[in-house]
Tab-separated table of C-alpha atoms and ligand atoms in Angstrom:
chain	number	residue	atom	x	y	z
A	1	UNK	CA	-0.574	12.456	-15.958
A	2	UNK	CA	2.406	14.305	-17.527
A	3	UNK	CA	5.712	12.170	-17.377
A	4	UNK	CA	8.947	13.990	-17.253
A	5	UNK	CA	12.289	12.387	-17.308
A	6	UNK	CA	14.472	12.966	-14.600
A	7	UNK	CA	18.693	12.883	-14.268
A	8	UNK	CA	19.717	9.410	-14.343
A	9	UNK	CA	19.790	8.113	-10.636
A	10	UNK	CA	22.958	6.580	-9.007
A	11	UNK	CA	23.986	5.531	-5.908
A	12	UNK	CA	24.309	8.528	-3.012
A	13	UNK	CA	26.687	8.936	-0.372
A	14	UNK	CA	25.466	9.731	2.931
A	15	UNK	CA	26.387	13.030	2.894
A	16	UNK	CA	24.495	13.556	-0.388
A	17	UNK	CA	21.174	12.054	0.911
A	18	UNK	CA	21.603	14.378	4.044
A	19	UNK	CA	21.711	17.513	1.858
A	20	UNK	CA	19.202	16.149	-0.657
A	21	UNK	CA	17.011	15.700	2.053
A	22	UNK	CA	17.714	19.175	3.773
A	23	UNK	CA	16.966	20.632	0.388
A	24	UNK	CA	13.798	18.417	-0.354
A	25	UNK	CA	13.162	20.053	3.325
A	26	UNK	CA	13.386	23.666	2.501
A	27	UNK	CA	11.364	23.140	-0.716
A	28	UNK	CA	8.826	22.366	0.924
A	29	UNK	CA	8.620	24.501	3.306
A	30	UNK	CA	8.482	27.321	0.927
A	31	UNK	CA	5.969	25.957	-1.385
A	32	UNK	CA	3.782	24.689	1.607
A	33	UNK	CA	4.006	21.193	0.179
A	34	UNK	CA	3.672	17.659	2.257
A	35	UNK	CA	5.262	14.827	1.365
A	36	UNK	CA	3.357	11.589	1.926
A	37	UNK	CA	5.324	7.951	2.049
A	38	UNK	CA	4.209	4.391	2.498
A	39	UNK	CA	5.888	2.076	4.587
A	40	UNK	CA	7.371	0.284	1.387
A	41	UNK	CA	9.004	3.044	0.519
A	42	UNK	CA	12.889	2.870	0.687
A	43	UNK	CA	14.879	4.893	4.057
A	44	UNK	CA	15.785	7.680	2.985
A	45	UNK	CA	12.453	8.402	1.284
A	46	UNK	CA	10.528	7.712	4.387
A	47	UNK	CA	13.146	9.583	6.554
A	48	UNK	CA	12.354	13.047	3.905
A	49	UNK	CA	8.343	12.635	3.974
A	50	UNK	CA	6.076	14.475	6.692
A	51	UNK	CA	4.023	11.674	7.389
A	52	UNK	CA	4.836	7.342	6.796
A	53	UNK	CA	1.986	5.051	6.584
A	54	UNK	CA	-0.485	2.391	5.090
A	55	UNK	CA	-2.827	3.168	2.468
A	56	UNK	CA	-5.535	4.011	5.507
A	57	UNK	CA	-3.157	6.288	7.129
A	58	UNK	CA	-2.401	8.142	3.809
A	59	UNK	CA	-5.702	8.402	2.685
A	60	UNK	CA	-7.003	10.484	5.679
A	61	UNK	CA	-3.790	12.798	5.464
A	62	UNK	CA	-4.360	13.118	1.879
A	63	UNK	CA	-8.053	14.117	2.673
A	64	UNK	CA	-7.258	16.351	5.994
A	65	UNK	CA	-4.108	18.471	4.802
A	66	UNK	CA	-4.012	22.343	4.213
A	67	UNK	CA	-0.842	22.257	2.245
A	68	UNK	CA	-0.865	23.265	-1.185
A	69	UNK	CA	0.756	20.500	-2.572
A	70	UNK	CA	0.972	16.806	-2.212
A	71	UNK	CA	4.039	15.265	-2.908
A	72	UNK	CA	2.961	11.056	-2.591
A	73	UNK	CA	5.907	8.537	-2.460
A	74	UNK	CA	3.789	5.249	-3.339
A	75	UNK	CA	2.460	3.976	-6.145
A	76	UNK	CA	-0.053	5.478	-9.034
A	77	UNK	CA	-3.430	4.243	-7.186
A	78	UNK	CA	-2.034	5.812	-3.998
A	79	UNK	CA	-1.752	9.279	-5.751
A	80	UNK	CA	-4.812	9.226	-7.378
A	81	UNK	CA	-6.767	8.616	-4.600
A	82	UNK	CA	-5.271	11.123	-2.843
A	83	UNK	CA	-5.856	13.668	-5.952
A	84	UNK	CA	-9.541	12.094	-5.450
A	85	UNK	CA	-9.841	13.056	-1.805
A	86	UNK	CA	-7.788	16.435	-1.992
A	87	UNK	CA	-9.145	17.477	-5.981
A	88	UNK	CA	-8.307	21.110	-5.785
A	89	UNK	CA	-4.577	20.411	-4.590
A	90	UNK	CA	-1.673	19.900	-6.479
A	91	UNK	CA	-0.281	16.148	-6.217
A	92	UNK	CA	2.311	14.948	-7.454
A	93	UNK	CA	4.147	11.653	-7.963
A	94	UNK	CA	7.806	11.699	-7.933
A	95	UNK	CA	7.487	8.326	-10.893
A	96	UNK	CA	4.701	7.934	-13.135
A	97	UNK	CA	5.890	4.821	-14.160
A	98	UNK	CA	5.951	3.353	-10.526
A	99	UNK	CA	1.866	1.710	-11.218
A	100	UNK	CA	0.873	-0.925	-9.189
A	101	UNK	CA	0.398	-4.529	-11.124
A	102	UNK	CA	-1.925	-5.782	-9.117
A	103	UNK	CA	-4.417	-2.640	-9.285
A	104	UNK	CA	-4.182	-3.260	-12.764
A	105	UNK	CA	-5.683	-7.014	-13.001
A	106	UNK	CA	-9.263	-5.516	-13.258
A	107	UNK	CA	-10.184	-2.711	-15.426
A	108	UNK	CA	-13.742	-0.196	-15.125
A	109	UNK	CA	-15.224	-2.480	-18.108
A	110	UNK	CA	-14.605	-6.030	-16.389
A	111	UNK	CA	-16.187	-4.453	-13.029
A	112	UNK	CA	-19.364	-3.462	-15.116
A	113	UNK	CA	-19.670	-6.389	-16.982
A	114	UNK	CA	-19.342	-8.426	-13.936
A	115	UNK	CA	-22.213	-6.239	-12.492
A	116	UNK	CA	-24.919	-7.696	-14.876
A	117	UNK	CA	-23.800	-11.306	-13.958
A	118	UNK	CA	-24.210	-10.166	-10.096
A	119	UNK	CA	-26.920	-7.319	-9.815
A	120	UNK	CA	-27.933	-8.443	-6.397
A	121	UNK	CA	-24.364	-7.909	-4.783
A	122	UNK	CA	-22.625	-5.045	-3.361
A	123	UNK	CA	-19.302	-4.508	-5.007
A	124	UNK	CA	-16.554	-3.778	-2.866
A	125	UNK	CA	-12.889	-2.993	-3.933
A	126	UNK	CA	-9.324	-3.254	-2.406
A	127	UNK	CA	-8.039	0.717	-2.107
A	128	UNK	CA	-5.761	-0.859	-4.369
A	129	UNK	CA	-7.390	-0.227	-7.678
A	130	UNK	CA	-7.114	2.522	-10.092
A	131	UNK	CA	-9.431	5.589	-10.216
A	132	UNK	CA	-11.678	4.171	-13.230
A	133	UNK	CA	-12.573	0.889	-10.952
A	134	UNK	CA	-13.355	2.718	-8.026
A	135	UNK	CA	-16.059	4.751	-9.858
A	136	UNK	CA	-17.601	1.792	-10.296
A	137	UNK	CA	-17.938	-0.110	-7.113
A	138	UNK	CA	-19.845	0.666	-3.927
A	139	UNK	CA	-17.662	0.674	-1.577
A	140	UNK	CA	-13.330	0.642	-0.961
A	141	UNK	CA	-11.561	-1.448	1.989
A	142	UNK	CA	-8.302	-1.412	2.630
A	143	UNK	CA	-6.230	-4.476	4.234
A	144	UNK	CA	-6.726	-2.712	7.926
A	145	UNK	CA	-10.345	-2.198	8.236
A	146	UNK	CA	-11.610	-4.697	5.238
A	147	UNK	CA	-13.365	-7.934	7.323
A	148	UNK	CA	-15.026	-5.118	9.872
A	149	UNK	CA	-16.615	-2.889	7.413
A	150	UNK	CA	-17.885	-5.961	5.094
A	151	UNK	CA	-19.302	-7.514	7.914
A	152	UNK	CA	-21.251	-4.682	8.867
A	153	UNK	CA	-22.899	-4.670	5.371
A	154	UNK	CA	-26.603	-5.540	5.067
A	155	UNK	CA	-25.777	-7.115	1.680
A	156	UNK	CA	-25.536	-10.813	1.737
A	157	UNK	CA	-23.359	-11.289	-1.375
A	158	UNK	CA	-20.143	-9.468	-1.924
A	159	UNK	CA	-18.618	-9.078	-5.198
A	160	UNK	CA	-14.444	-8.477	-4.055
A	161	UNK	CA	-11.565	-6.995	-6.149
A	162	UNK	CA	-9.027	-7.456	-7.351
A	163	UNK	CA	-6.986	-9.412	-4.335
A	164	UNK	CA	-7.680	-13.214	-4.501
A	165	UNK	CA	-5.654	-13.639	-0.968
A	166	UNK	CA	-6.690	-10.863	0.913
A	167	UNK	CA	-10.934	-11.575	-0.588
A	168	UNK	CA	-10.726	-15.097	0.810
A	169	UNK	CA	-8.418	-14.566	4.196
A	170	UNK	CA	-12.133	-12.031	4.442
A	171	UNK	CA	-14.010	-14.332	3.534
A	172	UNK	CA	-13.018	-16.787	6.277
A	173	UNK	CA	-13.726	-14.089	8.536
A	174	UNK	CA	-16.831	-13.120	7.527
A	175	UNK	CA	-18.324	-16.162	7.399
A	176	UNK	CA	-22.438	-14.952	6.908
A	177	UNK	CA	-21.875	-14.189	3.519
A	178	UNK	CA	-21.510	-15.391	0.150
A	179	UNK	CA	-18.713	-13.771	-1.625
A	180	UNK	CA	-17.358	-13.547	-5.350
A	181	UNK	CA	-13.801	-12.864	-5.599
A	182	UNK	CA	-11.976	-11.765	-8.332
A	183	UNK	CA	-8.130	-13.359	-9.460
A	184	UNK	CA	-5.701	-11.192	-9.143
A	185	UNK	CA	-2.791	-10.834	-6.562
A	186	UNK	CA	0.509	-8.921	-5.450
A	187	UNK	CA	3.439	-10.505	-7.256
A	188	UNK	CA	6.079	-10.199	-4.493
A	189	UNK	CA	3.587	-11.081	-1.842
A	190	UNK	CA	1.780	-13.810	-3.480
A	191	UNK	CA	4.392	-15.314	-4.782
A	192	UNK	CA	6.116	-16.204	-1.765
A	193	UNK	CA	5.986	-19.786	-1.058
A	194	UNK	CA	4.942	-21.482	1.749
A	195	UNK	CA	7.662	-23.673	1.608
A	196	UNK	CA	10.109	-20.742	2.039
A	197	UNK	CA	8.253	-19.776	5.169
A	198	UNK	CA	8.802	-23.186	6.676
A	199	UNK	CA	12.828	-22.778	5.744
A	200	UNK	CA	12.572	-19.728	7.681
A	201	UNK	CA	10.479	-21.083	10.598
A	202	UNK	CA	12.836	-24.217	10.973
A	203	UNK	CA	15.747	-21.691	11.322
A	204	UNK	CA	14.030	-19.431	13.653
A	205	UNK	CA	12.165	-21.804	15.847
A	206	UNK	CA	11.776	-19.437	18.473
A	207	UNK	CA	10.320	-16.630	16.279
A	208	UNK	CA	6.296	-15.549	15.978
A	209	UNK	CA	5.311	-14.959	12.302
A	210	UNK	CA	3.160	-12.405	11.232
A	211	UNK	CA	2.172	-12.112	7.893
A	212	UNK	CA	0.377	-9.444	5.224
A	213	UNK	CA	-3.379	-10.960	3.896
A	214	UNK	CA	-2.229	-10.551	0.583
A	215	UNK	CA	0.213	-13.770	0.947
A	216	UNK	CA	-0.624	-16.880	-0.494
A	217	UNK	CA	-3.833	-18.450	1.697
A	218	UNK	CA	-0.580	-21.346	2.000
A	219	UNK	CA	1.492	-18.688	3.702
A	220	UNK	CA	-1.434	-17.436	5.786
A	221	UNK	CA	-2.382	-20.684	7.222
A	222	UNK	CA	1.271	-21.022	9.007
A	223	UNK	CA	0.730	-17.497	10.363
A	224	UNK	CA	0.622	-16.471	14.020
A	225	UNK	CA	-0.588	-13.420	13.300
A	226	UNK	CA	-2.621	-11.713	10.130
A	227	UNK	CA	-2.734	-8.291	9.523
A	228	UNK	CA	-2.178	-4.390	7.573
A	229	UNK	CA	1.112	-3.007	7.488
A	230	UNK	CA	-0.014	-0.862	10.608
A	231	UNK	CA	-1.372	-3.938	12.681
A	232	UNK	CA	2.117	-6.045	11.953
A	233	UNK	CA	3.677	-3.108	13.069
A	234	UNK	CA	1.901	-2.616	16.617
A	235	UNK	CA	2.026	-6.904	16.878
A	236	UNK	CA	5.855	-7.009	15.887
A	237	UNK	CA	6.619	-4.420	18.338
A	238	UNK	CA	4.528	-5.279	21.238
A	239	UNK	CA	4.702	-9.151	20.737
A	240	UNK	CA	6.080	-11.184	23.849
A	241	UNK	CA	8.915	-13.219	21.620
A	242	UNK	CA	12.310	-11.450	20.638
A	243	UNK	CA	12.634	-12.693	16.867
A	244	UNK	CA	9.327	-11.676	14.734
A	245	UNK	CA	9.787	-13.365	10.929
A	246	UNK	CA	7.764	-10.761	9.020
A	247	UNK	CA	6.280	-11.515	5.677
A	248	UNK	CA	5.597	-8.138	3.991
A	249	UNK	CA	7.285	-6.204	1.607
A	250	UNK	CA	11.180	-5.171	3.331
A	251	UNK	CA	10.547	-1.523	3.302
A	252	UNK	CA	8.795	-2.140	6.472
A	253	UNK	CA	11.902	-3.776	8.206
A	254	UNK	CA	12.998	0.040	8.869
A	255	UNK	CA	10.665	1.024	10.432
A	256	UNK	CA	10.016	-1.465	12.604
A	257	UNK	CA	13.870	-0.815	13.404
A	258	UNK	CA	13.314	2.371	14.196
A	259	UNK	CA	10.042	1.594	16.392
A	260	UNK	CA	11.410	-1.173	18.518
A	261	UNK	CA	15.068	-1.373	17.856
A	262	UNK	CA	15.603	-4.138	21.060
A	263	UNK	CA	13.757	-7.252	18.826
A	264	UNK	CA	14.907	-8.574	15.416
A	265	UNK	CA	13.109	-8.640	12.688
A	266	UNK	CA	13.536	-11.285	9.885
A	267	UNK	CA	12.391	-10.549	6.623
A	268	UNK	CA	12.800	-12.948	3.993
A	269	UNK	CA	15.683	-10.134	1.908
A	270	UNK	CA	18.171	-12.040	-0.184
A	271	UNK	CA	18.505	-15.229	1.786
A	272	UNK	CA	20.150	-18.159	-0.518
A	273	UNK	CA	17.551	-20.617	0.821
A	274	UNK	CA	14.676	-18.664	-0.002
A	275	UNK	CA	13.152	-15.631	-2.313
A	276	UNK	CA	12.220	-12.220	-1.075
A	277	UNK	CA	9.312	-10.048	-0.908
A	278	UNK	CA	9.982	-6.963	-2.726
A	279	UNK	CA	8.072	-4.284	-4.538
A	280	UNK	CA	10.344	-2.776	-7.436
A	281	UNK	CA	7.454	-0.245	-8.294
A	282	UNK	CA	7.501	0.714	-4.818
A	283	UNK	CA	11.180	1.243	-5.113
A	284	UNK	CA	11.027	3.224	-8.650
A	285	UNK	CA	10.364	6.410	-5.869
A	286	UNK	CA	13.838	7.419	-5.658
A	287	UNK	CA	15.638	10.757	-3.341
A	288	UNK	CA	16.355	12.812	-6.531
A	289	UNK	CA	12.857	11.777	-7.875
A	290	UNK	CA	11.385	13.687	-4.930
A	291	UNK	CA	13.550	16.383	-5.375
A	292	UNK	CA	12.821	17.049	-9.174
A	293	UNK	CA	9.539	16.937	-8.859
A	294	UNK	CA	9.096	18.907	-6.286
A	295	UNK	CA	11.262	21.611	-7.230
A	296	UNK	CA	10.233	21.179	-10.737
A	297	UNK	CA	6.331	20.691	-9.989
A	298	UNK	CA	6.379	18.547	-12.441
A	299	UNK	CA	4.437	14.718	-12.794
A	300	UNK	CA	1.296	16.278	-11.478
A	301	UNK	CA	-1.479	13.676	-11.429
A	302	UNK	CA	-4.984	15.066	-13.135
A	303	UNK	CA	-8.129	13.317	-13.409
A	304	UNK	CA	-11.357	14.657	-14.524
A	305	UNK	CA	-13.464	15.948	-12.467
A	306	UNK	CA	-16.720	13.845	-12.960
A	307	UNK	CA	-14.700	10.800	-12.456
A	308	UNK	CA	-12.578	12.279	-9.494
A	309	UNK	CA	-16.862	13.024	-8.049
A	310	UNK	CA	-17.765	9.149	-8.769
A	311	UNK	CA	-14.264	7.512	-7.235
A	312	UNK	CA	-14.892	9.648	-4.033
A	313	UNK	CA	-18.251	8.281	-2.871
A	314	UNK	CA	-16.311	4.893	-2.075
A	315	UNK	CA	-13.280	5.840	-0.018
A	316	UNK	CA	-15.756	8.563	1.704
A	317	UNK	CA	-17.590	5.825	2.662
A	318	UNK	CA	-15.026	3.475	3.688
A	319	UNK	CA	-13.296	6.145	5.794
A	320	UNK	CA	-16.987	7.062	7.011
A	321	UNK	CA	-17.224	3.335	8.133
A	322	UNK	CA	-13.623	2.711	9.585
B	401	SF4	S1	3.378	-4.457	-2.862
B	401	SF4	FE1	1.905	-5.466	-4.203
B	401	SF4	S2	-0.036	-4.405	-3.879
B	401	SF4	FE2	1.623	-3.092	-3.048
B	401	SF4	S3	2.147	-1.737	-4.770
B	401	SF4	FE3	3.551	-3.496	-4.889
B	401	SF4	S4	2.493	-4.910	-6.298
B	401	SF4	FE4	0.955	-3.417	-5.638
């Protein structure tokens, strides 16, 4: 992937996002480009991009688009699946440096070495992975659709990676069979403590609390409700109870704002009596990032093609099976 360095970012007025945006706009409009965001993704970002979603969400628009180019406001894993999905268009990532750490906790030669110690599992990975893992597992699962698919799989042990939260919250769920589950985690999820979710709980009594499955099993256990960025987004919204504490990462608080404006959502942001939950690699996707690149073309994410062929044939099937 080539890295270019961009003008130095600082702080925008409003006025200056509005004509960045009207200019990221026209761009692509004439170079028949899309521009993909996750929820984590900061305002002004999401409020530029053609489509917001989850990793799900993104994944089929990456795979179903005729534009010519892809411009994909996440991080690295995000992009390259969707250059693995959509191989002959142009994709782009407005920060090569924006990787996710979790995706790196288990490299291609860990997976294969753990595949002689378990040759009589199926090997499933988080989407959340880089491209060299996925071509070597079976199958991909994202936090939405992960317990369903698994549980419709006729293997009885499961070899899971790389989320230690989200394997076992699937594990409980899926309780017929035996699974393996490798150690690594989300820092800004994981490391929220439990104890900082009963701080917030004892000052919103009244609230419901929905939390993301790759929290601390700690944080999941207090939980009135488990679930994807998507599903926390139809529960907070729909929920009968005014005040929703959300445990994900803060990006989301917009546009659950946006969705339901008439409840209040408390996310644990820069609260003195507890931490926060927030994704700096998420944030390194900045406004005049996404302008740059786009009108530069530059950061274009490549992958060879035999490895783009074997990194497909688990997100086809997990979008097959969802
Ligand atoms: S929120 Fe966690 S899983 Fe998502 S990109 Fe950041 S570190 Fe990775």
């Amino acid at each position: 992937m080539a890295s270019v360095q961009l003008v130095e970012d600082k702080v925008l007025t409003t006025e200056e996002i509005k004509d960045l945006q009207q200019k990221v706009r026209d761009l692509a409009r004439q170079k028949n480009a899309v521009i993909l965001a996750h929820y984590y993704q900061r305002p002004e970002v999401q409020d530029v991009a053609d489509f917001v979603g989850d990793s799900l969400d993104l994944s089929r628009k990456a795979a179903n688009t005729d534009a010519d180019i892809i411009v994909f406001c996440g991080v690295r894993f995000m992009c390259e699946t969707a250059k693995i999905l959509s191989p002959r268009k142009k994709v782009l990532h407005p920060n090569p440096e924006s990787g996710c750490p979790m995706a790196d906790m288990v490299s291609a030669q860990q997976v294969r070495k753990l595949r002689t110690e378990h040759p009589d599992a199926e090997f499933v990975a988080y989407i959340n992975t880089t491209a060299d893992v996925k071509a070597e597992v079976d199958l991909c699962v994202t936090s939405a659709n992960a317990p369903k698919i698994i549980s419709k799989l006729e293997s009885k042990k499961i070899v899971f990676l790389p989320d230690q939260a989200l394997g076992n919250w699937i594990a409980k769920q899926v309780q017929d069979k035996e699974f393996v589950i490798w150690k690594g985690f989300c820092p800004p999820h994981f490391e929220f403590t439990a104890r900082e979710v009963q701080a917030l709980k004892e000052r919103y009594p009244d609230a419901k609390l929905a939390v993301h499955p790759e929290c601390h099993p700690k944080v999941i256990e207090l939980a009135d409700f488990v679930g994807s960025t998507s599903q926390i987004i139809r529960y907070a919204t729909t929920v009968d109870s005014k005040r929703v504490i959300v445990i994900t990462e803060v990006g989301l608080k917009y546009t659950l704002q946006k969705k339901n404006p008439d409840k209040e959502y408390i996310f644990p942001e820069t609260m003195n009596y507890c931490g926060t939950v927030y994704c700096c690699t998420m944030k390194g996707i900045t406004l005049p990032k996404v302008y740059e690149t786009l009108k530069e073309e530059i950061n274009e994410v490549t992958l060879p093609p035999d490895l783009i062929e074997r990194a497909r044939r688990p997100i086809e099937r997990m979008l097959r099976l969802s």
